[in-house]
Amino acid sequence: MDFTVDAEFQKKLDWMKDFVENKVRPLEFIYDYDKDAAYDIENKPLRKVIKRLQQEVKDNGMWAAHLPEHLGGSGCGAVKLTYMNEMFGTSAFGPVVFGCQGPDTGNSEILAMFGTEEQKAQYLQPLLDGDIFSTFAMTEPQGGSDPTNLRCVAVRDGDDWVITGDKWFASNANHASFMIVMAATDPTAPPHSRATMFIVPTDAPGFEIVRNIGFWTDSPNSGGHPWIRFNGVRVPDSARLGPVGEGFKVAQSRLGGGRLHHAQRTIGLVKHLIDMMAERAVSRMSGGEPIGNKQAVQAMIAESYIEYMQFRLLVLYTAWMFDQQQEHGREGRKMISAIKAAMAKIAQDVTIRAVHLHGSHGLSNIMHFGEYLAVALHEGAADGVTELHLGAVAKQVLRDYNPREGSNLPSETTFLKKAWAEKQLKPILDELGLTFDDGRADIEKNLPVEKYNLKPVSA
């Protein structure tokens, strides 16, 4: 495994650091009228500013780094993408300016892998050019993290499909030009063979935004995660992505990468929070000295830094697995779930510490901590709740272990291990002409091991 950064790429990262801090981050302090401003295609003047910055990114060879070069990306690989994402993860506008915003990254990967040439020309290219935005519509009000529990259905009607049902928290649907929709095409099929993916333009007759929904820091009926409805929306069979009944497979092809990208950007957010905490610790005076001299504050900063470094290495290791094309194997799936669960916890924990360290400033609306905490809690629910991913990790870990046979005593029980150790070492002592007594060994002579090998109670 190699996480080093070569000199040429380091120059690009140095450029990124200055570019993000001085040209990208300023956007969120001026264009913060709504939390989804980065995606508002109706704001033509702002779009011109973003286009200008995107061109600078393209000129520096950093555009759409999640995709290979033949698909219009930079082809940097997942490890290098980690270093990039943590740079622009500190800004709400960062992903859009660099062409790496969700859910468009995942949708572009789906289109690249499963789209026809016509679909790529109509949807993928404008998406890669940054001219349009898209939505991934899988979650439903009753479905939560279970994509096999779909009630939105697509019924075949000649050469068309008719889609009916609701989708929930469909990010960017209020600004999207099209959606990739997961709908049940055979509700009676096995759970993972019930659904199919379709491309649906947002101007299709019968498509409805029931209500705009945002985080709890957004005003009512605003935000970029709408509740949407398909009122008998008709699309041709040519809008289908992948074979009928393989929607779950298509979805899995994008979800792992999306989770990695979120985790990569969270690295940058956590580092930004630690920077804020450190600045506050050396600036704020209490009792005639900086609060950074207080042990409680030192513990908060030290714990945050240690967790940050652990999380960063965890994400880099998972990114390395992506570069080795191992993300769909058992170890890859385990690590994707691991970073997803770790991401939500570290984002929440460090944000709360930063709020406490900032005191009344941290609780006020002159800082962004409310938004940071809302995003952190969102990470614990989106793309599968933390509890689901912890369960997935545990299942993969436990698959490598077998039940202990012949006894219900733990294998590390000391008196059983003594008997085992004596058996292992006796040939060596015999070879050297020694006895256990010679070395003052602590053994249990004449230990009747058999009587301790209790049979486990049957079910």
Short mmCIF file of C-alpha atoms in Angstrom, two decimals:
data_model
loop_
_atom_site.label_atom_id
_atom_site.label_comp_id
_atom_site.label_asym_id
_atom_site.label_seq_id
_atom_site.Cartn_x
_atom_site.Cartn_y
_atom_site.Cartn_z
CA MET A 1 0.00 0.00 0.00
CA ASP A 2 1.33 3.40 -0.93
CA PHE A 3 -0.34 6.63 0.16
CA THR A 4 2.54 8.91 -0.79
CA VAL A 5 2.04 11.99 -2.96
CA ASP A 6 4.43 12.52 -5.88
CA ALA A 7 5.95 15.94 -6.41
CA GLU A 8 3.87 16.75 -9.51
CA PHE A 9 0.59 15.94 -7.80
CA GLN A 10 1.67 17.84 -4.67
CA LYS A 11 1.98 20.97 -6.82
CA LYS A 12 -1.65 20.49 -7.87
CA LEU A 13 -2.71 20.02 -4.26
CA ASP A 14 -0.86 23.22 -3.32
CA TRP A 15 -2.73 25.03 -6.08
CA MET A 16 -6.00 23.50 -4.86
CA LYS A 17 -5.43 24.67 -1.29
CA ASP A 18 -5.03 28.29 -2.38
CA PHE A 19 -7.83 28.08 -4.97
CA VAL A 20 -10.37 26.59 -2.54
CA GLU A 21 -9.53 28.97 0.29
CA ASN A 22 -9.49 32.18 -1.75
CA LYS A 23 -11.92 31.56 -4.63
CA VAL A 24 -14.29 28.73 -3.69
CA ARG A 25 -14.98 29.21 0.02
CA PRO A 26 -15.89 32.89 -0.47
CA LEU A 27 -18.94 31.78 -2.48
CA GLU A 28 -20.72 30.25 0.52
CA PHE A 29 -20.47 33.48 2.51
CA ILE A 30 -21.97 35.58 -0.27
CA TYR A 31 -24.40 33.20 -1.99
CA ASP A 32 -25.88 31.62 1.13
CA TYR A 33 -29.50 32.61 0.49
CA ASP A 34 -30.38 28.92 0.33
CA LYS A 35 -28.45 25.78 1.19
CA ASP A 36 -28.76 24.44 -2.35
CA ALA A 37 -27.42 27.59 -4.02
CA ALA A 38 -24.56 25.63 -5.58
CA TYR A 39 -27.08 23.69 -7.68
CA ASP A 40 -29.45 26.51 -8.64
CA ILE A 41 -29.34 26.48 -12.45
CA GLU A 42 -31.92 29.30 -12.58
CA ASN A 43 -29.47 31.76 -11.01
CA LYS A 44 -27.73 32.68 -14.28
CA PRO A 45 -25.26 35.22 -12.86
CA LEU A 46 -24.10 32.75 -10.18
CA ARG A 47 -23.84 30.02 -12.82
CA LYS A 48 -21.46 32.26 -14.79
CA VAL A 49 -19.25 32.65 -11.72
CA ILE A 50 -19.25 28.89 -11.11
CA LYS A 51 -18.54 28.19 -14.79
CA ARG A 52 -15.56 30.56 -14.61
CA LEU A 53 -14.15 28.71 -11.61
CA GLN A 54 -14.87 25.31 -13.19
CA GLN A 55 -12.86 26.32 -16.24
CA GLU A 56 -9.90 27.12 -14.00
CA VAL A 57 -10.20 23.64 -12.49
CA LYS A 58 -10.28 22.09 -15.97
CA ASP A 59 -7.25 24.13 -17.04
CA ASN A 60 -5.34 22.66 -14.11
CA GLY A 61 -6.35 19.09 -14.99
CA MET A 62 -8.42 18.50 -11.83
CA TRP A 63 -11.92 18.26 -13.32
CA ALA A 64 -14.20 15.29 -12.47
CA ALA A 65 -11.36 13.38 -10.86
CA HIS A 66 -13.65 10.47 -9.93
CA LEU A 67 -13.88 9.41 -13.59
CA PRO A 68 -11.23 8.02 -15.96
CA GLU A 69 -9.88 10.23 -18.72
CA HIS A 70 -11.81 8.53 -21.53
CA LEU A 71 -15.04 9.58 -19.81
CA GLY A 72 -13.98 13.20 -19.43
CA GLY A 73 -12.44 12.98 -15.96
CA SER A 74 -8.92 13.40 -14.60
CA GLY A 75 -8.43 9.69 -13.89
CA CYS A 76 -6.58 10.36 -10.64
CA GLY A 77 -7.62 7.17 -8.85
CA ALA A 78 -9.30 6.84 -5.46
CA VAL A 79 -6.24 7.54 -3.27
CA LYS A 80 -5.44 10.81 -5.02
CA LEU A 81 -9.15 11.64 -5.02
CA THR A 82 -9.05 11.36 -1.23
CA TYR A 83 -6.45 14.14 -1.03
CA MET A 84 -8.52 16.25 -3.42
CA ASN A 85 -11.86 15.69 -1.71
CA GLU A 86 -10.47 16.60 1.69
CA MET A 87 -9.30 19.88 0.17
CA PHE A 88 -12.63 21.03 -1.23
CA GLY A 89 -14.74 19.18 1.35
CA THR A 90 -14.55 22.30 3.50
CA SER A 91 -16.86 24.19 1.12
CA ALA A 92 -20.47 23.59 0.09
CA PHE A 93 -19.54 24.84 -3.38
CA GLY A 94 -16.35 22.77 -3.62
CA PRO A 95 -17.75 19.58 -5.16
CA VAL A 96 -19.68 21.51 -7.84
CA VAL A 97 -16.70 23.65 -8.79
CA PHE A 98 -14.56 20.51 -9.16
CA GLY A 99 -17.23 18.44 -10.94
CA CYS A 100 -17.35 15.84 -8.16
CA GLN A 101 -20.74 16.60 -6.58
CA GLY A 102 -23.23 13.98 -5.50
CA PRO A 103 -25.52 12.52 -6.62
CA ASP A 104 -24.11 13.37 -10.06
CA THR A 105 -20.87 11.45 -9.47
CA GLY A 106 -22.74 8.20 -8.88
CA ASN A 107 -25.19 8.84 -11.70
CA SER A 108 -22.36 9.50 -14.13
CA GLU A 109 -20.79 6.18 -13.12
CA ILE A 110 -24.10 4.37 -13.73
CA LEU A 111 -24.49 6.00 -17.13
CA ALA A 112 -20.90 5.18 -18.02
CA MET A 113 -21.30 1.51 -17.06
CA PHE A 114 -24.90 0.76 -18.11
CA GLY A 115 -25.96 3.55 -20.47
CA THR A 116 -26.41 3.15 -24.21
CA GLU A 117 -24.50 5.43 -26.56
CA GLU A 118 -27.66 7.50 -27.02
CA GLN A 119 -28.15 7.82 -23.26
CA LYS A 120 -24.54 8.86 -22.77
CA ALA A 121 -24.79 11.53 -25.46
CA GLN A 122 -28.07 12.92 -24.10
CA TYR A 123 -27.36 12.76 -20.35
CA LEU A 124 -23.79 11.78 -19.47
CA GLN A 125 -21.92 14.35 -21.54
CA PRO A 126 -23.91 17.39 -20.31
CA LEU A 127 -23.51 16.04 -16.78
CA LEU A 128 -19.74 15.77 -17.18
CA ASP A 129 -19.62 19.24 -18.72
CA GLY A 130 -21.32 20.67 -15.64
CA ASP A 131 -24.23 22.02 -17.68
CA ILE A 132 -26.96 20.08 -15.84
CA PHE A 133 -27.62 18.35 -12.52
CA SER A 134 -29.35 15.06 -11.77
CA THR A 135 -31.10 13.11 -9.02
CA PHE A 136 -30.87 9.52 -7.80
CA ALA A 137 -34.36 8.52 -6.67
CA MET A 138 -34.29 5.29 -4.66
CA THR A 139 -35.36 6.07 -1.07
CA GLU A 140 -39.09 6.05 -0.31
CA PRO A 141 -41.06 7.40 2.68
CA GLN A 142 -41.66 3.90 4.05
CA GLY A 143 -38.53 2.25 2.66
CA GLY A 144 -35.68 3.76 4.62
CA SER A 145 -32.42 1.93 3.98
CA ASP A 146 -34.07 -1.15 2.44
CA PRO A 147 -34.06 -0.93 -1.38
CA THR A 148 -35.98 -4.23 -1.56
CA ASN A 149 -39.04 -2.62 0.04
CA LEU A 150 -40.10 -0.54 -2.96
CA ARG A 151 -43.68 0.58 -3.55
CA CYS A 152 -42.94 2.87 -6.47
CA VAL A 153 -43.72 0.61 -9.44
CA ALA A 154 -43.07 0.61 -13.18
CA VAL A 155 -45.59 -1.32 -15.28
CA ARG A 156 -44.86 -2.36 -18.87
CA ASP A 157 -47.28 -0.94 -21.42
CA GLY A 158 -46.25 -1.90 -24.94
CA ASP A 159 -42.95 -0.19 -25.68
CA ASP A 160 -43.30 2.07 -22.63
CA TRP A 161 -43.11 1.86 -18.86
CA VAL A 162 -45.58 3.70 -16.61
CA ILE A 163 -44.09 4.76 -13.25
CA THR A 164 -46.31 5.41 -10.24
CA GLY A 165 -45.31 6.13 -6.66
CA ASP A 166 -43.40 8.41 -4.29
CA LYS A 167 -39.73 8.99 -3.62
CA TRP A 168 -38.30 10.72 -0.60
CA PHE A 169 -35.26 12.93 0.11
CA ALA A 170 -34.46 12.99 -3.60
CA SER A 171 -31.42 15.27 -3.45
CA ASN A 172 -31.35 18.07 -6.07
CA ALA A 173 -34.66 17.04 -7.64
CA ASN A 174 -35.74 20.70 -7.55
CA HIS A 175 -32.75 21.64 -9.74
CA ALA A 176 -32.24 18.43 -11.73
CA SER A 177 -32.74 17.97 -15.47
CA PHE A 178 -33.24 14.22 -15.11
CA MET A 179 -33.45 11.46 -12.53
CA ILE A 180 -32.31 7.89 -12.31
CA VAL A 181 -35.26 6.14 -10.70
CA MET A 182 -35.32 2.72 -9.06
CA ALA A 183 -38.81 1.21 -9.41
CA ALA A 184 -40.26 -2.23 -8.77
CA THR A 185 -41.02 -3.99 -12.05
CA ASP A 186 -41.87 -7.38 -10.50
CA PRO A 187 -42.94 -7.06 -6.84
CA THR A 188 -43.31 -10.86 -6.56
CA ALA A 189 -39.74 -11.66 -7.63
CA PRO A 190 -36.97 -12.42 -5.10
CA PRO A 191 -36.11 -9.24 -3.15
CA HIS A 192 -32.96 -8.38 -5.09
CA SER A 193 -34.56 -9.02 -8.49
CA ARG A 194 -37.67 -6.88 -8.17
CA ALA A 195 -36.41 -3.49 -9.34
CA THR A 196 -35.23 -1.83 -12.53
CA MET A 197 -33.53 1.52 -13.18
CA PHE A 198 -34.97 4.18 -15.49
CA ILE A 199 -33.95 7.63 -16.70
CA VAL A 200 -36.78 10.11 -16.19
CA PRO A 201 -36.57 13.76 -17.34
CA THR A 202 -37.93 16.16 -14.72
CA ASP A 203 -40.15 17.81 -17.32
CA ALA A 204 -41.99 14.53 -18.00
CA PRO A 205 -45.79 14.81 -17.71
CA GLY A 206 -46.95 13.47 -14.35
CA PHE A 207 -43.78 14.29 -12.41
CA GLU A 208 -44.50 16.30 -9.27
CA ILE A 209 -42.50 17.84 -6.45
CA VAL A 210 -44.82 17.28 -3.50
CA ARG A 211 -42.78 19.45 -1.16
CA ASN A 212 -39.29 20.86 -0.90
CA ILE A 213 -37.52 19.43 2.13
CA GLY A 214 -34.20 20.39 3.66
CA PHE A 215 -32.20 19.93 6.83
CA TRP A 216 -33.58 21.23 10.11
CA THR A 217 -31.52 24.39 9.67
CA ASP A 218 -33.41 25.22 6.44
CA SER A 219 -36.61 27.22 6.34
CA PRO A 220 -39.88 25.24 6.01
CA ASN A 221 -40.69 24.14 2.45
CA SER A 222 -37.14 24.88 1.29
CA GLY A 223 -33.97 22.89 0.83
CA GLY A 224 -32.58 20.55 -1.77
CA HIS A 225 -33.98 17.14 -0.79
CA PRO A 226 -37.58 17.09 -2.07
CA TRP A 227 -40.41 14.62 -1.67
CA ILE A 228 -41.33 13.72 -5.26
CA ARG A 229 -44.18 11.80 -6.89
CA PHE A 230 -44.66 9.96 -10.18
CA ASN A 231 -48.28 10.23 -11.27
CA GLY A 232 -48.28 7.66 -14.07
CA VAL A 233 -45.10 9.04 -15.65
CA ARG A 234 -44.57 7.35 -19.02
CA VAL A 235 -41.06 6.65 -20.35
CA PRO A 236 -39.97 4.54 -23.36
CA ASP A 237 -38.11 1.28 -22.85
CA SER A 238 -35.06 3.07 -24.26
CA ALA A 239 -34.98 4.98 -20.92
CA ARG A 240 -34.18 1.77 -19.07
CA LEU A 241 -30.68 1.42 -17.52
CA GLY A 242 -29.49 -2.17 -17.41
CA PRO A 243 -31.59 -5.35 -17.71
CA VAL A 244 -35.07 -5.66 -16.22
CA GLY A 245 -34.88 -6.84 -12.62
CA GLU A 246 -31.24 -5.83 -12.07
CA GLY A 247 -31.85 -2.43 -10.53
CA PHE A 248 -30.30 -3.52 -7.24
CA LYS A 249 -27.09 -4.49 -9.04
CA VAL A 250 -27.02 -1.15 -10.85
CA ALA A 251 -27.58 0.70 -7.57
CA GLN A 252 -24.73 -1.11 -5.83
CA SER A 253 -22.36 -0.03 -8.58
CA ARG A 254 -22.75 3.60 -7.47
CA LEU A 255 -23.42 3.43 -3.73
CA GLY A 256 -19.95 2.23 -2.71
CA GLY A 257 -18.21 5.05 -4.57
CA GLY A 258 -20.67 7.61 -3.25
CA ARG A 259 -20.01 6.54 0.33
CA LEU A 260 -16.27 6.79 -0.25
CA HIS A 261 -16.61 10.30 -1.67
CA HIS A 262 -18.67 11.43 1.33
CA ALA A 263 -16.06 10.02 3.69
CA GLN A 264 -13.25 11.72 1.79
CA ARG A 265 -14.95 15.11 2.08
CA THR A 266 -15.64 14.49 5.76
CA ILE A 267 -11.88 14.29 6.33
CA GLY A 268 -11.63 17.89 5.16
CA LEU A 269 -14.58 19.01 7.28
CA VAL A 270 -13.16 17.42 10.43
CA LYS A 271 -9.75 19.02 9.84
CA HIS A 272 -11.50 22.36 9.35
CA LEU A 273 -13.31 21.92 12.68
CA ILE A 274 -10.02 21.06 14.42
CA ASP A 275 -8.45 24.21 12.94
CA MET A 276 -11.34 26.25 14.33
CA MET A 277 -11.00 24.60 17.75
CA ALA A 278 -7.26 25.19 17.85
CA GLU A 279 -7.61 28.85 16.89
CA ARG A 280 -10.21 29.30 19.61
CA ALA A 281 -8.06 27.47 22.18
CA VAL A 282 -5.10 29.82 21.76
CA SER A 283 -7.25 32.97 21.42
CA ARG A 284 -9.90 32.69 24.13
CA MET A 285 -8.73 33.76 27.59
CA SER A 286 -10.15 32.41 30.85
CA GLY A 287 -8.70 32.91 34.31
CA GLY A 288 -5.86 34.94 32.89
CA GLU A 289 -4.63 32.29 30.43
CA PRO A 290 -5.63 30.77 27.08
CA ILE A 291 -8.23 28.03 27.42
CA GLY A 292 -5.80 25.82 25.49
CA ASN A 293 -3.90 25.50 28.77
CA LYS A 294 -6.88 23.76 30.37
CA GLN A 295 -6.69 19.96 30.45
CA ALA A 296 -10.32 19.53 29.38
CA VAL A 297 -9.75 21.63 26.26
CA GLN A 298 -6.49 19.84 25.54
CA ALA A 299 -8.31 16.50 25.80
CA MET A 300 -10.99 17.66 23.35
CA ILE A 301 -8.42 18.76 20.78
CA ALA A 302 -6.19 15.69 21.26
CA GLU A 303 -9.11 13.23 20.98
CA SER A 304 -10.34 15.01 17.86
CA TYR A 305 -6.90 14.94 16.24
CA ILE A 306 -6.32 11.26 17.05
CA GLU A 307 -9.74 10.29 15.69
CA TYR A 308 -9.11 12.43 12.60
CA MET A 309 -5.83 10.66 11.84
CA GLN A 310 -7.36 7.22 12.42
CA PHE A 311 -10.31 8.04 10.17
CA ARG A 312 -8.09 9.52 7.47
CA LEU A 313 -5.97 6.37 7.30
CA LEU A 314 -9.11 4.20 7.27
CA VAL A 315 -10.44 6.13 4.28
CA LEU A 316 -7.07 6.02 2.48
CA TYR A 317 -6.93 2.25 2.93
CA THR A 318 -10.45 1.88 1.52
CA ALA A 319 -9.54 4.16 -1.38
CA TRP A 320 -6.49 1.99 -2.06
CA MET A 321 -8.83 -1.01 -2.28
CA PHE A 322 -10.85 0.86 -4.92
CA ASP A 323 -7.65 1.46 -6.90
CA GLN A 324 -7.02 -2.30 -6.73
CA GLN A 325 -10.59 -2.98 -8.00
CA GLN A 326 -11.45 -4.74 -4.74
CA GLU A 327 -14.44 -2.63 -3.71
CA HIS A 328 -17.02 -5.26 -4.66
CA GLY A 329 -15.33 -8.12 -2.82
CA ARG A 330 -16.04 -9.10 0.79
CA GLU A 331 -13.21 -6.99 2.22
CA GLY A 332 -14.17 -4.03 0.06
CA ARG A 333 -17.82 -4.11 1.10
CA LYS A 334 -16.77 -4.43 4.73
CA MET A 335 -14.49 -1.41 4.53
CA ILE A 336 -17.09 0.73 2.73
CA SER A 337 -19.53 0.05 5.58
CA ALA A 338 -16.75 0.72 8.10
CA ILE A 339 -15.92 4.17 6.74
CA LYS A 340 -19.62 4.99 6.43
CA ALA A 341 -20.23 4.23 10.11
CA ALA A 342 -17.00 5.92 11.23
CA MET A 343 -17.75 9.01 9.14
CA ALA A 344 -21.02 9.80 10.87
CA LYS A 345 -19.57 9.33 14.36
CA ILE A 346 -16.47 11.46 13.90
CA ALA A 347 -18.39 14.25 12.18
CA GLN A 348 -20.93 14.38 15.01
CA ASP A 349 -18.42 14.06 17.85
CA VAL A 350 -15.96 16.67 16.58
CA THR A 351 -18.72 19.13 15.67
CA ILE A 352 -20.20 18.92 19.16
CA ARG A 353 -16.76 19.41 20.74
CA ALA A 354 -16.19 22.44 18.52
CA VAL A 355 -19.57 23.89 19.55
CA HIS A 356 -18.77 23.44 23.24
CA LEU A 357 -15.31 24.95 22.85
CA HIS A 358 -16.78 28.02 21.13
CA GLY A 359 -19.39 28.51 23.87
CA SER A 360 -22.09 31.05 23.04
CA HIS A 361 -20.50 31.69 19.65
CA GLY A 362 -20.87 28.00 18.85
CA LEU A 363 -24.58 28.06 19.62
CA SER A 364 -25.24 31.27 17.71
CA ASN A 365 -26.36 31.80 14.13
CA ILE A 366 -23.25 33.86 13.36
CA MET A 367 -21.37 30.56 12.96
CA HIS A 368 -22.08 27.53 10.73
CA PHE A 369 -22.10 24.86 13.44
CA GLY A 370 -25.83 24.22 13.08
CA GLU A 371 -25.34 23.34 9.43
CA TYR A 372 -22.28 21.24 10.21
CA LEU A 373 -24.18 19.24 12.81
CA ALA A 374 -27.17 18.77 10.51
CA VAL A 375 -24.86 17.45 7.78
CA ALA A 376 -23.11 15.17 10.28
CA LEU A 377 -26.40 13.64 11.41
CA HIS A 378 -27.45 13.36 7.77
CA GLU A 379 -24.35 11.28 7.10
CA GLY A 380 -25.52 8.85 9.78
CA ALA A 381 -28.80 8.23 7.95
CA ALA A 382 -28.17 8.72 4.21
CA ASP A 383 -27.04 5.75 2.11
CA GLY A 384 -27.93 3.37 4.94
CA VAL A 385 -28.16 4.21 8.64
CA THR A 386 -25.07 3.74 10.80
CA GLU A 387 -26.62 0.76 12.59
CA LEU A 388 -27.12 -1.05 9.28
CA HIS A 389 -23.47 -0.56 8.31
CA LEU A 390 -22.22 -1.64 11.73
CA GLY A 391 -24.24 -4.83 11.27
CA ALA A 392 -22.73 -5.35 7.82
CA VAL A 393 -19.20 -4.97 9.20
CA ALA A 394 -19.91 -7.40 12.04
CA LYS A 395 -21.35 -10.01 9.67
CA GLN A 396 -18.26 -9.86 7.45
CA VAL A 397 -15.94 -10.09 10.46
CA LEU A 398 -17.81 -13.05 11.96
CA ARG A 399 -17.72 -14.97 8.67
CA ASP A 400 -14.00 -15.58 9.27
CA TYR A 401 -14.64 -17.44 12.53
CA ASN A 402 -15.96 -20.93 13.32
CA PRO A 403 -17.79 -22.06 16.46
CA ARG A 404 -15.61 -23.68 19.11
CA GLU A 405 -16.13 -27.43 18.91
CA GLY A 406 -16.11 -29.91 21.80
CA SER A 407 -16.41 -27.37 24.61
CA ASN A 408 -18.34 -24.33 25.67
CA LEU A 409 -15.30 -22.93 27.50
CA PRO A 410 -13.43 -20.12 25.70
CA SER A 411 -10.36 -21.38 23.85
CA GLU A 412 -8.15 -18.99 25.85
CA THR A 413 -9.17 -20.54 29.21
CA THR A 414 -5.86 -20.58 31.07
CA PHE A 415 -5.81 -24.16 32.38
CA LEU A 416 -6.73 -25.50 28.94
CA LYS A 417 -4.02 -23.36 27.38
CA LYS A 418 -1.50 -24.71 29.90
CA ALA A 419 -2.16 -28.24 28.70
CA TRP A 420 -1.89 -27.11 25.08
CA ALA A 421 1.33 -25.16 25.73
CA GLU A 422 2.93 -28.12 27.51
CA LYS A 423 2.20 -30.32 24.52
CA GLN A 424 3.65 -27.76 22.09
CA LEU A 425 6.86 -27.15 24.06
CA LYS A 426 7.66 -30.68 25.29
CA PRO A 427 9.40 -31.80 22.02
CA ILE A 428 11.72 -28.77 22.22
CA LEU A 429 12.58 -29.49 25.87
CA ASP A 430 13.13 -33.19 25.09
CA GLU A 431 15.51 -32.19 22.29
CA LEU A 432 17.49 -30.06 24.73
CA GLY A 433 17.42 -32.67 27.51
CA LEU A 434 15.40 -30.43 29.80
CA THR A 435 12.27 -30.85 31.90
CA PHE A 436 9.66 -28.31 32.77
CA ASP A 437 10.80 -28.40 36.39
CA ASP A 438 14.30 -27.36 35.28
CA GLY A 439 13.04 -23.98 34.14
CA ARG A 440 10.57 -23.58 37.03
CA ALA A 441 7.68 -23.87 34.58
CA ASP A 442 4.17 -23.24 35.85
CA ILE A 443 2.21 -26.26 34.69
CA GLU A 444 -0.64 -28.30 36.08
CA LYS A 445 0.57 -31.86 36.35
CA ASN A 446 -1.81 -34.68 35.49
CA LEU A 447 -4.46 -32.20 34.36
CA PRO A 448 -7.51 -34.27 33.32
CA VAL A 449 -8.32 -32.01 30.33
CA GLU A 450 -11.11 -34.26 29.13
CA LYS A 451 -13.37 -33.51 32.05
CA TYR A 452 -13.29 -29.79 31.21
CA ASN A 453 -14.20 -30.23 27.54
CA LEU A 454 -17.86 -29.66 28.21
CA LYS A 455 -20.19 -30.26 25.29
CA PRO A 456 -22.14 -27.19 24.26
CA VAL A 457 -25.84 -27.26 25.02
CA SER A 458 -27.79 -28.15 21.89
CA ALA A 459 -30.52 -25.84 20.65
#
